[in-house]
CSV table of C-alpha atoms in Angstrom, one decimal:
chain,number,residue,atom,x,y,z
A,10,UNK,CA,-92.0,-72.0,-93.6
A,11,UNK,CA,-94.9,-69.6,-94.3
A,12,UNK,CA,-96.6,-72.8,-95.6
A,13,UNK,CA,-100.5,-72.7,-94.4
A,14,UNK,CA,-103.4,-74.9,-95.5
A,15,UNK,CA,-107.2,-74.4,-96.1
A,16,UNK,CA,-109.2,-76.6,-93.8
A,17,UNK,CA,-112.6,-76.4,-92.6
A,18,UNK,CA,-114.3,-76.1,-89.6
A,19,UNK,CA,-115.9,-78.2,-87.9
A,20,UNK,CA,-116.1,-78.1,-84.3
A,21,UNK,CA,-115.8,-75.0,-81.7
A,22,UNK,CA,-114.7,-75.6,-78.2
A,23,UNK,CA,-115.2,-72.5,-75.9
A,24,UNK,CA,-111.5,-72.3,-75.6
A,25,UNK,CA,-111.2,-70.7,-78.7
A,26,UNK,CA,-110.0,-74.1,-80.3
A,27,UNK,CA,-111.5,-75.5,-83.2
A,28,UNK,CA,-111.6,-79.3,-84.8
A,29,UNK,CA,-110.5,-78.5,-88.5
A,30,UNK,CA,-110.6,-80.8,-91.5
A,31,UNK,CA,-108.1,-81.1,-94.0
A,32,UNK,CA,-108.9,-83.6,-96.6
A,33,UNK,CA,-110.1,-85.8,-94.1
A,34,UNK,CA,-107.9,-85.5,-91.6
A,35,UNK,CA,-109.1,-83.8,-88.0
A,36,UNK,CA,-106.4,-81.1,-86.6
A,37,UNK,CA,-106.8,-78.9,-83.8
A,38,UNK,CA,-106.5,-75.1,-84.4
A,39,UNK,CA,-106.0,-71.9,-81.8
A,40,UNK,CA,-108.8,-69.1,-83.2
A,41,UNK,CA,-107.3,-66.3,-81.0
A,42,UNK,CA,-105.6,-64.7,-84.4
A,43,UNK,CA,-109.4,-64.7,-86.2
A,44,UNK,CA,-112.3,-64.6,-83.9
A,45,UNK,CA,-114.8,-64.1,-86.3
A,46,UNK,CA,-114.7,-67.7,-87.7
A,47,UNK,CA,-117.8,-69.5,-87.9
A,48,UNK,CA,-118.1,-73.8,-88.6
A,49,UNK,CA,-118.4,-74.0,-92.1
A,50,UNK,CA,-116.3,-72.0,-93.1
A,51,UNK,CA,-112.7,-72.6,-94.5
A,52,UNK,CA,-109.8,-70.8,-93.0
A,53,UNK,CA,-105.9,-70.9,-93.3
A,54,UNK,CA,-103.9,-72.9,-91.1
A,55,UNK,CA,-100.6,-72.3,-90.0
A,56,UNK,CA,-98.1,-73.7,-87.2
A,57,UNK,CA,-100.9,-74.5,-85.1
A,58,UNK,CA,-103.5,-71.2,-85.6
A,59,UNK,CA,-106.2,-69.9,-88.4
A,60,UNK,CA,-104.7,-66.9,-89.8
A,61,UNK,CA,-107.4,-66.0,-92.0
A,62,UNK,CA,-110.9,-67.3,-93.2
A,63,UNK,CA,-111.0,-67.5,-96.9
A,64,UNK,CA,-113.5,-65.5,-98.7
A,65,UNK,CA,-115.6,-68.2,-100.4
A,66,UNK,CA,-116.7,-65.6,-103.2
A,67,UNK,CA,-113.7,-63.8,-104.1
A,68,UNK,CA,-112.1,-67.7,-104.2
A,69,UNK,CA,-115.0,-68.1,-106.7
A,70,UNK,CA,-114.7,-65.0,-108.3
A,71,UNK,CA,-110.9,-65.5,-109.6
A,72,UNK,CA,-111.7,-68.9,-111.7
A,73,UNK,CA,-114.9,-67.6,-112.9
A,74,UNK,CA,-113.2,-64.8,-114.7
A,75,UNK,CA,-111.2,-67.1,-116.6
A,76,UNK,CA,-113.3,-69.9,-117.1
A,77,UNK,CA,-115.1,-67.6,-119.9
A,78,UNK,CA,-111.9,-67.1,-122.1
B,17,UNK,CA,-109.0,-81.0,-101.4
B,18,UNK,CA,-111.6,-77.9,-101.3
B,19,UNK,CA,-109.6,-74.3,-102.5
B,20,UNK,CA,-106.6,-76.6,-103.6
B,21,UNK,CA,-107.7,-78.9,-106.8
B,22,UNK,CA,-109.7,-75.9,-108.5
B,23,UNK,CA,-106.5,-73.9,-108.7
B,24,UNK,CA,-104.9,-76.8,-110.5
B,25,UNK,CA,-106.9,-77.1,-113.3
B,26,UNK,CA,-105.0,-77.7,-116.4
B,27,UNK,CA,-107.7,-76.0,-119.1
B,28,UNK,CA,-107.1,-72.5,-117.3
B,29,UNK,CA,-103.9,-72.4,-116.5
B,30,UNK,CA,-103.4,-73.1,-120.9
B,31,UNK,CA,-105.7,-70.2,-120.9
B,32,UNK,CA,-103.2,-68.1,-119.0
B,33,UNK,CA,-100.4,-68.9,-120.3
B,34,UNK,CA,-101.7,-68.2,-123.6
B,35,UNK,CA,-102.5,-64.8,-122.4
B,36,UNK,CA,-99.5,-64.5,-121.2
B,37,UNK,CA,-97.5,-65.4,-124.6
B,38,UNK,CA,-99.9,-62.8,-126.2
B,39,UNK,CA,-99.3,-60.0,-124.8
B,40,UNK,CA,-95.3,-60.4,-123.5
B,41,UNK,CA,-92.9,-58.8,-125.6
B,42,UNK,CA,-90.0,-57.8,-123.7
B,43,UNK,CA,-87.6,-59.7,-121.6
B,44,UNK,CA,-88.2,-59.2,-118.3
B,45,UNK,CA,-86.9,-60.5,-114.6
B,46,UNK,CA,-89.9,-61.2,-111.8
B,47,UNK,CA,-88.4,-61.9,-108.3
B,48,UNK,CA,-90.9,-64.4,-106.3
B,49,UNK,CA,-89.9,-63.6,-102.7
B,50,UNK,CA,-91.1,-66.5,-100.9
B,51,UNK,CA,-89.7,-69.6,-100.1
B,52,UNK,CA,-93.0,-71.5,-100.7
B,53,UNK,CA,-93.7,-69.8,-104.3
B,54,UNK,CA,-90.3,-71.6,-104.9
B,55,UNK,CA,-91.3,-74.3,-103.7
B,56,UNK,CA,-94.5,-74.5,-105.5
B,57,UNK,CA,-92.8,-73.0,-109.1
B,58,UNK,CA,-90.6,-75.9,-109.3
B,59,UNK,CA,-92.9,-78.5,-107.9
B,60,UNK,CA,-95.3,-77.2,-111.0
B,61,UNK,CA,-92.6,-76.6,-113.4
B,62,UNK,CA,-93.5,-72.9,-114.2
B,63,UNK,CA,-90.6,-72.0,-115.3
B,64,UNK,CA,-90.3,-74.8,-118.1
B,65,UNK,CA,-93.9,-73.4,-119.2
B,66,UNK,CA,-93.2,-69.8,-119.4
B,67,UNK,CA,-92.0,-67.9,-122.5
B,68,UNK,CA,-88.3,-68.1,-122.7
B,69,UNK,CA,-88.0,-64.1,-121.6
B,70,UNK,CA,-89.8,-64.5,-118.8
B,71,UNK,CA,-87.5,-65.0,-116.1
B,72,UNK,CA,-88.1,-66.1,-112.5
B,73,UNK,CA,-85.8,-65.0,-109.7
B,74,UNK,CA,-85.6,-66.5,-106.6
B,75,UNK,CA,-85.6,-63.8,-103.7
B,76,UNK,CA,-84.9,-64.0,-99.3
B,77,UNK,CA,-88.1,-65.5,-98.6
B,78,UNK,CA,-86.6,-68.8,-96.6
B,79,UNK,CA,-86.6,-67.5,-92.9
B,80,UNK,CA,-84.4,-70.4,-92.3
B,81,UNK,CA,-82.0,-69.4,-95.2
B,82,UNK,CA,-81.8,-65.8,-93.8
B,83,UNK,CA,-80.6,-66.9,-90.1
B,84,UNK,CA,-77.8,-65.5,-89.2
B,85,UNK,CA,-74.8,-67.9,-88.1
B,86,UNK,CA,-74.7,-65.7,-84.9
B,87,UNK,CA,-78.3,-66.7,-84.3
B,88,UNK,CA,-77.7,-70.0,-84.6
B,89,UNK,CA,-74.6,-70.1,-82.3
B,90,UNK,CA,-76.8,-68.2,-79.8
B,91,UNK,CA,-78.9,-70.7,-79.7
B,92,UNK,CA,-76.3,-73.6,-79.6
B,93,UNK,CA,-74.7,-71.6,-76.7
B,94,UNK,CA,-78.5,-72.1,-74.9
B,95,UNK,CA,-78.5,-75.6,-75.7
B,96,UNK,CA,-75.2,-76.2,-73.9
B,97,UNK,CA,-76.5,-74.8,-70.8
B,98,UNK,CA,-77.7,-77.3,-67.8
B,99,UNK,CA,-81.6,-77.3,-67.5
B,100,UNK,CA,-82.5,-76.0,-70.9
B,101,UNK,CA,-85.0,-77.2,-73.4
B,102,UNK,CA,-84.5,-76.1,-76.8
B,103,UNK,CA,-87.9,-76.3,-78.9
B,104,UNK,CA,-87.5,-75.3,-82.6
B,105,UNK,CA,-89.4,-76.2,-85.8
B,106,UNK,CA,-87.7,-78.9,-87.6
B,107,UNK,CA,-86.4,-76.9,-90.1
B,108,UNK,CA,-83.9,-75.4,-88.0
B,109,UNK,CA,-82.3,-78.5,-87.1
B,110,UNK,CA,-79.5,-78.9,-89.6
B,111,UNK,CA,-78.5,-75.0,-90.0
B,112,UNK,CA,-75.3,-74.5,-90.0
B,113,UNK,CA,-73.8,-72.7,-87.2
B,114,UNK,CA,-69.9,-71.3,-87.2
B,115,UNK,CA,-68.7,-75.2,-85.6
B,116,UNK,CA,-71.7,-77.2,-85.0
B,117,UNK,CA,-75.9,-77.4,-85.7
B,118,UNK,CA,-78.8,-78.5,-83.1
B,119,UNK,CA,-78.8,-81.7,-84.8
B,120,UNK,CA,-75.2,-82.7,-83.3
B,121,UNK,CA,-75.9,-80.6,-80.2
B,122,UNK,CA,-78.6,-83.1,-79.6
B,123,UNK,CA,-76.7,-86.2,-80.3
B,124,UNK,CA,-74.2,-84.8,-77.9
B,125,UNK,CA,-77.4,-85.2,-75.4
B,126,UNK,CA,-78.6,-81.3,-75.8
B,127,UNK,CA,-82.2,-81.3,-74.9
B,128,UNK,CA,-83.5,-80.3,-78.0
B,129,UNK,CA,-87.4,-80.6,-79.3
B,130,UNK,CA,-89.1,-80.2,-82.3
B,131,UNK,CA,-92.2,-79.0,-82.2
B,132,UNK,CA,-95.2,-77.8,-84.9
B,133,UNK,CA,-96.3,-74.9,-83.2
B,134,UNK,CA,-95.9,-72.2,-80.1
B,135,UNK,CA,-98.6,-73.9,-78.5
B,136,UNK,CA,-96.3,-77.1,-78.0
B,137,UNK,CA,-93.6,-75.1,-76.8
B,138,UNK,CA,-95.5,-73.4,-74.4
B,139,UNK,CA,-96.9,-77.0,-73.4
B,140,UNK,CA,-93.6,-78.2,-72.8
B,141,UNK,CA,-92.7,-74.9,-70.9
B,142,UNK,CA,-95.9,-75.7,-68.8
B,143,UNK,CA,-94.7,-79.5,-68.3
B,144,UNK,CA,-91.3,-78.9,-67.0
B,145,UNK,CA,-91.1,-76.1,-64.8
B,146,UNK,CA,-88.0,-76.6,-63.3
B,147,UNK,CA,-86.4,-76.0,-66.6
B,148,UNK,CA,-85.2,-72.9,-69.2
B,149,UNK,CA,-87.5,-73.7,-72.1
B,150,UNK,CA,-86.3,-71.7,-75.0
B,151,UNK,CA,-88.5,-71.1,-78.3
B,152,UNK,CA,-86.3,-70.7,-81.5
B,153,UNK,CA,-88.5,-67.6,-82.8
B,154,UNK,CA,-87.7,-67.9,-86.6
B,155,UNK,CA,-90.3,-66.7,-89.1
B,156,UNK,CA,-91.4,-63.9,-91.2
B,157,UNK,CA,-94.9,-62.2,-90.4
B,158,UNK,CA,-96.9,-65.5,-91.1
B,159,UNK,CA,-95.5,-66.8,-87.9
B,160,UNK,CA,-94.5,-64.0,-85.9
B,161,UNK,CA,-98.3,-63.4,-85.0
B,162,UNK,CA,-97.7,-67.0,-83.3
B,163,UNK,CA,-95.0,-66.2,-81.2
B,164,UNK,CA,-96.3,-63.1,-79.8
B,165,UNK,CA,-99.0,-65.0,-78.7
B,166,UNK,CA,-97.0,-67.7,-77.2
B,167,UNK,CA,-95.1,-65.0,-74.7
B,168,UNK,CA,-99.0,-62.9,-74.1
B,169,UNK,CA,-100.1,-66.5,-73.1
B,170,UNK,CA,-97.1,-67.3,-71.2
B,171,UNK,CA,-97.5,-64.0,-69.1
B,172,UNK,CA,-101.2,-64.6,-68.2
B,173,UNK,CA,-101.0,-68.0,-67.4
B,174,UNK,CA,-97.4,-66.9,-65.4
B,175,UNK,CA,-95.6,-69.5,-67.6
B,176,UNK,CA,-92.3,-68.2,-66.4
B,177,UNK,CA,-89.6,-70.5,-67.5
B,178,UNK,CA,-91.1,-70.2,-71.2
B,179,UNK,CA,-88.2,-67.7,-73.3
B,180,UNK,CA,-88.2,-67.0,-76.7
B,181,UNK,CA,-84.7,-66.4,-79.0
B,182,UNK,CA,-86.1,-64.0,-81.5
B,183,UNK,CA,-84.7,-64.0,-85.5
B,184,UNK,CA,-87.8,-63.4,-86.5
B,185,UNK,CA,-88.0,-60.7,-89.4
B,186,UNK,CA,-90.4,-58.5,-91.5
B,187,UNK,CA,-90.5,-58.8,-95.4
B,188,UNK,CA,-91.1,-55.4,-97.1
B,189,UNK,CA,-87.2,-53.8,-96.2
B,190,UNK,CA,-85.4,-56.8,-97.3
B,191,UNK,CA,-87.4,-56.3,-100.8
B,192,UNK,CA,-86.1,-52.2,-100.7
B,193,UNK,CA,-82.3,-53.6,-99.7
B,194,UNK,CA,-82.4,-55.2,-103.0
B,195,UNK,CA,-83.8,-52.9,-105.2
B,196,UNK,CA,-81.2,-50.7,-103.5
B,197,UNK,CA,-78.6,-53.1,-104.0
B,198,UNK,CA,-79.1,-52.9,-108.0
B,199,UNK,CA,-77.2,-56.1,-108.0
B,200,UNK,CA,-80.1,-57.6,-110.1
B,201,UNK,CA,-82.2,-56.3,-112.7
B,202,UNK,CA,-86.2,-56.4,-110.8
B,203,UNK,CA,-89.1,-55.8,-113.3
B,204,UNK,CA,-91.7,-56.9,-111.3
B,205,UNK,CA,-92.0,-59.1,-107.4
B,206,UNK,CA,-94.6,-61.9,-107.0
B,207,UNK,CA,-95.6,-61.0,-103.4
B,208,UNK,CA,-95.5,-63.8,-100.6
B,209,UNK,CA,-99.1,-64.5,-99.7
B,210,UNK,CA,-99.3,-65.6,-96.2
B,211,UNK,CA,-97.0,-62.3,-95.2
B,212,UNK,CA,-99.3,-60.3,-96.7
B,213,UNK,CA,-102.8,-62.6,-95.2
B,214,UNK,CA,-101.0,-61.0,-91.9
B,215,UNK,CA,-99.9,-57.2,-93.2
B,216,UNK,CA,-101.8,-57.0,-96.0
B,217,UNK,CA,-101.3,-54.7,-99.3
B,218,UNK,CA,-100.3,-51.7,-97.8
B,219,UNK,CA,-96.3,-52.3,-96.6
B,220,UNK,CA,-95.4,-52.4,-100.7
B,221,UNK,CA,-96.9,-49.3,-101.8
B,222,UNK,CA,-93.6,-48.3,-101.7
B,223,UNK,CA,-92.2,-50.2,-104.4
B,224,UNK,CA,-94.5,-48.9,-107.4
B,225,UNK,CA,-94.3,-45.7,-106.1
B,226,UNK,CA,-90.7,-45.0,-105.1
B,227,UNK,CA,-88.8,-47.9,-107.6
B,228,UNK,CA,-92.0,-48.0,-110.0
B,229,UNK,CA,-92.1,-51.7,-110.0
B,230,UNK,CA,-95.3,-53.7,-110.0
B,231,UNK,CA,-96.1,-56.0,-107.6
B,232,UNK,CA,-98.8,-58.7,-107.3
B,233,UNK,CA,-99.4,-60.4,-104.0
B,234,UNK,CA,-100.1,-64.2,-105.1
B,235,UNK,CA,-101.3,-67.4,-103.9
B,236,UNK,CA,-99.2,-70.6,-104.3
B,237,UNK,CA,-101.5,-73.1,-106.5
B,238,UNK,CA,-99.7,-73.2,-110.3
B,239,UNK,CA,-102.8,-70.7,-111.3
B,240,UNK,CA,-102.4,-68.2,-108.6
B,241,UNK,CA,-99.2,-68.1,-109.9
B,242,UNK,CA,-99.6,-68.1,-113.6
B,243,UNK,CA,-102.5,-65.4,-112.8
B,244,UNK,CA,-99.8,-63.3,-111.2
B,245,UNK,CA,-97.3,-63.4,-113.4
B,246,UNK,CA,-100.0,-62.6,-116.1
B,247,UNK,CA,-100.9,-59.6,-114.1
B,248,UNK,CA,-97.4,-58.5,-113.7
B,249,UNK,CA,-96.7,-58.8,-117.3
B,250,UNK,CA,-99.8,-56.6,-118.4
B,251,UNK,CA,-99.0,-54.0,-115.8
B,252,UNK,CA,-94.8,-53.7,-117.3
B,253,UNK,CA,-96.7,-54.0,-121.0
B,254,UNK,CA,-98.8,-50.9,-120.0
B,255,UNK,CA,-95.8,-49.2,-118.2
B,256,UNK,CA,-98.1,-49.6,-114.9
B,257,UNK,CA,-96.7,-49.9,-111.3
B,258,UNK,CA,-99.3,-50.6,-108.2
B,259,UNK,CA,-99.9,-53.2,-106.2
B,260,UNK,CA,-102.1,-55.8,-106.8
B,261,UNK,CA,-103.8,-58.6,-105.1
B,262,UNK,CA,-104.6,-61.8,-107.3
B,263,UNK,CA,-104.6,-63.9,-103.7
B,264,UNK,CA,-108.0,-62.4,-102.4
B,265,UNK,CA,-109.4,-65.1,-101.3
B,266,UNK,CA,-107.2,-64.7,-98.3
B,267,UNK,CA,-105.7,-61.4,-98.4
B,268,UNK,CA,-107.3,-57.9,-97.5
B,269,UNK,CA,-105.5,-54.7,-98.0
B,270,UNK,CA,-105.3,-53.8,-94.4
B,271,UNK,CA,-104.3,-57.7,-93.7
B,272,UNK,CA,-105.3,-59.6,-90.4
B,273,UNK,CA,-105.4,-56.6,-87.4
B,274,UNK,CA,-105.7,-58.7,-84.5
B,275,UNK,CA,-102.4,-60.7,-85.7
B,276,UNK,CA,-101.1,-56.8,-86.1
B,277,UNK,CA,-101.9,-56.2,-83.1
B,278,UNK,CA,-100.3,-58.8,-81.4
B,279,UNK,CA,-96.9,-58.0,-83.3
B,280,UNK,CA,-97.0,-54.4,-82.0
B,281,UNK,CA,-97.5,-55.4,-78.7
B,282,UNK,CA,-94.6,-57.9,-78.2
B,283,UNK,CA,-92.1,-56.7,-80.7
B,284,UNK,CA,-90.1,-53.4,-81.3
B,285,UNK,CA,-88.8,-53.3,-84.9
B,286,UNK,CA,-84.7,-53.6,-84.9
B,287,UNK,CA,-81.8,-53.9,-87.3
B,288,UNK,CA,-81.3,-57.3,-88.3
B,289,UNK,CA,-78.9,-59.5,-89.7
B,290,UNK,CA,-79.6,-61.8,-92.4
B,291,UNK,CA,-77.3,-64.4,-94.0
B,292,UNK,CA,-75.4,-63.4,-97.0
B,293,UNK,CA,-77.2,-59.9,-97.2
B,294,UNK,CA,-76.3,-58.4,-94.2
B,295,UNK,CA,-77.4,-55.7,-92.1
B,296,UNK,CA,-81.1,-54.4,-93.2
B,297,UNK,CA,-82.5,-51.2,-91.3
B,298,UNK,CA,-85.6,-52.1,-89.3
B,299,UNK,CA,-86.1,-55.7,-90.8
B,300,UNK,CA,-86.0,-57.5,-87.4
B,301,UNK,CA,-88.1,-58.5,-84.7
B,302,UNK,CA,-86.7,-57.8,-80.7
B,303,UNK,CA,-89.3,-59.0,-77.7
B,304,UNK,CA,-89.7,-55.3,-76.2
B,305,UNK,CA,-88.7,-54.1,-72.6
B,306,UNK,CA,-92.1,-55.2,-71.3
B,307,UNK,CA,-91.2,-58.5,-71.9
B,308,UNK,CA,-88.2,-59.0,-71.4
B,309,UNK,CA,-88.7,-61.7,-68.9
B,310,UNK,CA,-89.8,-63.7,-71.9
B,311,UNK,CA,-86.3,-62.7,-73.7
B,312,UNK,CA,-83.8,-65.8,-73.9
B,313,UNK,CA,-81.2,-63.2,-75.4
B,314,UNK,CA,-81.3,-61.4,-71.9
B,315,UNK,CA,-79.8,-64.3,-70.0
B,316,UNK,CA,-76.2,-62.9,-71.6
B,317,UNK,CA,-74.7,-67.0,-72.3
B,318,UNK,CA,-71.5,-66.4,-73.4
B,319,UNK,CA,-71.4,-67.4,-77.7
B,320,UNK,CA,-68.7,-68.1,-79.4
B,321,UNK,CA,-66.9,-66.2,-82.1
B,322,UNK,CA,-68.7,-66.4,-85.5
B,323,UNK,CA,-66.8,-67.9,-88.7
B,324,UNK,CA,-67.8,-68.0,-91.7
B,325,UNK,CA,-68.8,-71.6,-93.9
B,326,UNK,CA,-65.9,-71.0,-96.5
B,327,UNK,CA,-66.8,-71.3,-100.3
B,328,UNK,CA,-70.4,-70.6,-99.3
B,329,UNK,CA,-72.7,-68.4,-102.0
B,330,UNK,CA,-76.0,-68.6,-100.0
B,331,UNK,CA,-75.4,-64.9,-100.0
B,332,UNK,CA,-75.5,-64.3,-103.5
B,333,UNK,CA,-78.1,-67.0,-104.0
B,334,UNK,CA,-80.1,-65.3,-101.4
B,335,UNK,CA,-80.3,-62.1,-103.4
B,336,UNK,CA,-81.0,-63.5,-106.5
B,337,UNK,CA,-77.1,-62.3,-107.8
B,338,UNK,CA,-76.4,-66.5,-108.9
B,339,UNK,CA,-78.3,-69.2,-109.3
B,340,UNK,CA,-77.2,-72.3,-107.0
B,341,UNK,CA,-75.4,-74.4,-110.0
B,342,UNK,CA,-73.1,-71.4,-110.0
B,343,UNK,CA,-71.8,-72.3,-106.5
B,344,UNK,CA,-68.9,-74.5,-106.3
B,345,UNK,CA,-70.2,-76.6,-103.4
B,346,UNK,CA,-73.8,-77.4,-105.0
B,347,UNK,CA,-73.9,-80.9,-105.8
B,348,UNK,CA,-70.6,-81.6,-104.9
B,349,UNK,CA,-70.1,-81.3,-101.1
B,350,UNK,CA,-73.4,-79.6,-99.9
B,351,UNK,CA,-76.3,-81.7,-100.6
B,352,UNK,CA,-79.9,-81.9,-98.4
B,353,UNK,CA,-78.0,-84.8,-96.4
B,354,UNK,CA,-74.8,-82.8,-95.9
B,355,UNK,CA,-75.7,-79.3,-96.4
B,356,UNK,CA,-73.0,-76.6,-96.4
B,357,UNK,CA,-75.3,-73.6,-96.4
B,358,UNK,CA,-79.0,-72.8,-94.8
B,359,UNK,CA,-79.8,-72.6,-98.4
B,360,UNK,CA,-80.2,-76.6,-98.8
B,361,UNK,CA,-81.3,-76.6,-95.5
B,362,UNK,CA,-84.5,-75.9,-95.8
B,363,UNK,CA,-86.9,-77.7,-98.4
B,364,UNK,CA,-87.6,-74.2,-99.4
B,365,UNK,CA,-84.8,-73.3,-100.0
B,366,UNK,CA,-83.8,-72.3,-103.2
B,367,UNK,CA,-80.7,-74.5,-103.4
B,368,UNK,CA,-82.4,-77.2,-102.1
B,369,UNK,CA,-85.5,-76.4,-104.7
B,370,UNK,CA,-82.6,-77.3,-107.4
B,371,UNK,CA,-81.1,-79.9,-106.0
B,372,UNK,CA,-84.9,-81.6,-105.7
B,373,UNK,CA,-86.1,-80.8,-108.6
B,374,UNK,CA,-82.6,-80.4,-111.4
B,375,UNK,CA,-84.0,-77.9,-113.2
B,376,UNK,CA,-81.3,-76.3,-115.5
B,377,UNK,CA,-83.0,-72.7,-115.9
């Protein structure tokens, strides 16, 4: 039940919505739980809302570390 | 998919896992307390990869699993009333209550909706004001965020036939209830990731520092995984306990503070029940005085007696005590289509994880 899924943004309304992509596909997102969001970026989705924005360098970071070994 | 296919990449995760194999001695037992790692370990087949002594547990993480049957005969009792909407996610559908599930209460012509969200529920509210519309408020702190702002929408927009049934329940003291429990051996917990993108690290100091476990709060894509078992394992190597997060991509220690904030605002922390573990102190979630307008439980609809599903382990399955091929009705009379316990109920359940996937370890 605490699936959620990256998608990224596309579109802002000025109702705090936003058009989100998810491997293609266009859902529509509440933003009320992360107003910071910005199009472009990628953010968790979850029953309906962004939870979080995903940090694009510490996503990065993570496989970097091992890509080395 | 973008953040998905990277963390499947088969090269690293060999790297990992040969990490792993290097520097694990001991025989050891890591609990993943989240439905969805269960989900995603099986899916993956982790626990086929892993060195034999590394052992993976399956913890309460299934909010549908952990429903009480009082909760669910609550809600049937609501369902039976005249001018009621039930709206539930479609998990929920075939739980078991003590006589009956929403699934035949709607074939018996209970108005009952699935929906994806609180936003549909309070759309439906919105649509049929002449009618009760009751949200079945199951979750952990992923969704509870959600639901509180389903009834602070529903008061400023003076949606006032929109109620919500609350189950819904905090992590962090179910994980203490079974460390407490010493029923089974814990050397380390794989941290549900989308409870802690909304409370972040801070809720499980408590385990290093009072049970001096490690935990390591992990994303759900096989390396996320195999990253945070490898972490775990180094930290039990070097007799280390904090808590770590390998999801940080998405999690911050303080977590998300507006979703915080919401929680705080609607809910008042309670003693809750949960299926086959019982009363936990301060595990629940119970709308506060301020809105109990928005409070289905406060319309006092008569529910009948609980009874128990006899031959039933979800309990013990729930805290990691058995392992579903150990129950009696696994297989044989519970199955995904006909399922006995809230266990296989839900696809992330970890009954139904075996039935799925027949894995034997």
């Amino acid at each position: 039940m605490c699936l959620a899924i990256p998608g990224k943004v596309k579109k802002i309304s000025n109702d705090h919505t936003a058009e989100i992509e998810i491997g293609g596909i266009v859902k529509k997102a509440n933003l009320d739980l992360i107003p910071q969001v910005a199009v472009g970026d990628y953010v968790l989705l979850h029953a309906g809302f962004a939870i979080e924005v995903i940090d694009q360098e510490e996503a990065l970071e993570i496989l970097r570390a091992w890509e080395g070994k | 998919m973008r953040y998905i296919e990277e963390y499947r990449n088969k090269e690293i995760a060999r790297k990992i896992l040969e990490q792993i194999k290097c520097i694990s001695q001991k025989e050891i037992n890591l609990m993943e307390v989240c439905g969805t790692h269960t989900v995603a370990i099986f899916r993956n087949g982790i626990k086929e990869i892993l060195p034999p002594h590394i052992n993976l547990i399956s913890g309460p993480g299934c909010p549908v699993c952990v429903t009480p049957l009082r909760y669910i005969d609550e809600i049937i009792a609501l369902s039976r009333e005249d001018n009621f909407i039930i709206t539930t996610f479609g998990d929920m559908m075939k739980v078991p209550g003590s006589t009956s599930t929403l699934e035949r209460e709607k074939a018996r012509g209970a108005e009952v909706r699935i929906v994806y969200s609180t936003l549909d529920a309070l759309k439906i509210a919105s649509d049929n004001p002449s009618k009760k519309v009751v949200f079945m408020g199951v979750g952990f702190e992923t969704t509870s965020p959600t639901i509180a702002w389903a009834i602070l929408k529903a008061e400023e927009e003076k949606i006032k036939n929109f109620l919500v049934l609350s189950a819904a329940k905090i992590m962090p003291p179910a994980m203490k209830q079974i460390l407490e429990s010493e029923e089974v051996h814990i050397d380390g917990f794989i941290c549900p990731g989308h409870v802690s993108a909304i409370i972040g690290s801070y809720p499980y100091n408590f385990i290093p520092s009072q049970y001096g476990i490690p935990c390591v709060i992990s994303g759900f894509e096989p390396l996320d995984i195999l990253q945070s078992i490898f972490r775990l394992v180094k930290q039990i190597e070097k007799k280390e306990a904090k808590v770590e997060i390998q999801y940080k991509r998405v999690v911050k220690p303080e977590g998300n503070r507006i979703a915080l904030e919401k929680i705080n605002k609607v809910f008042t922390l309670v003693d809750a029940e949960w299926r086959g573990i019982g009363k936990i102190p301060l595990s629940g979630l119970e709308i506060r005085e301020e809105y109990a307008s928005f409070n289905a439980r406060k319309l006092n609809v008569p529910v009948e007696e609980t009874r128990e599903i006899e031959g039933c382990r979800c309990g013990e399955v729930l805290r990691g005590v058995i392992t579903p091929p150990e129950c009696r009705l696994f297989k044989n009379i519970c199955t995904p289509e006909n399922p006995q316990g809230a266990c296989m109920v839900s696809s992330e359940g970890t009954c139904a994880a075996y039935y799925q996937y027949g894995r034997k370890r």
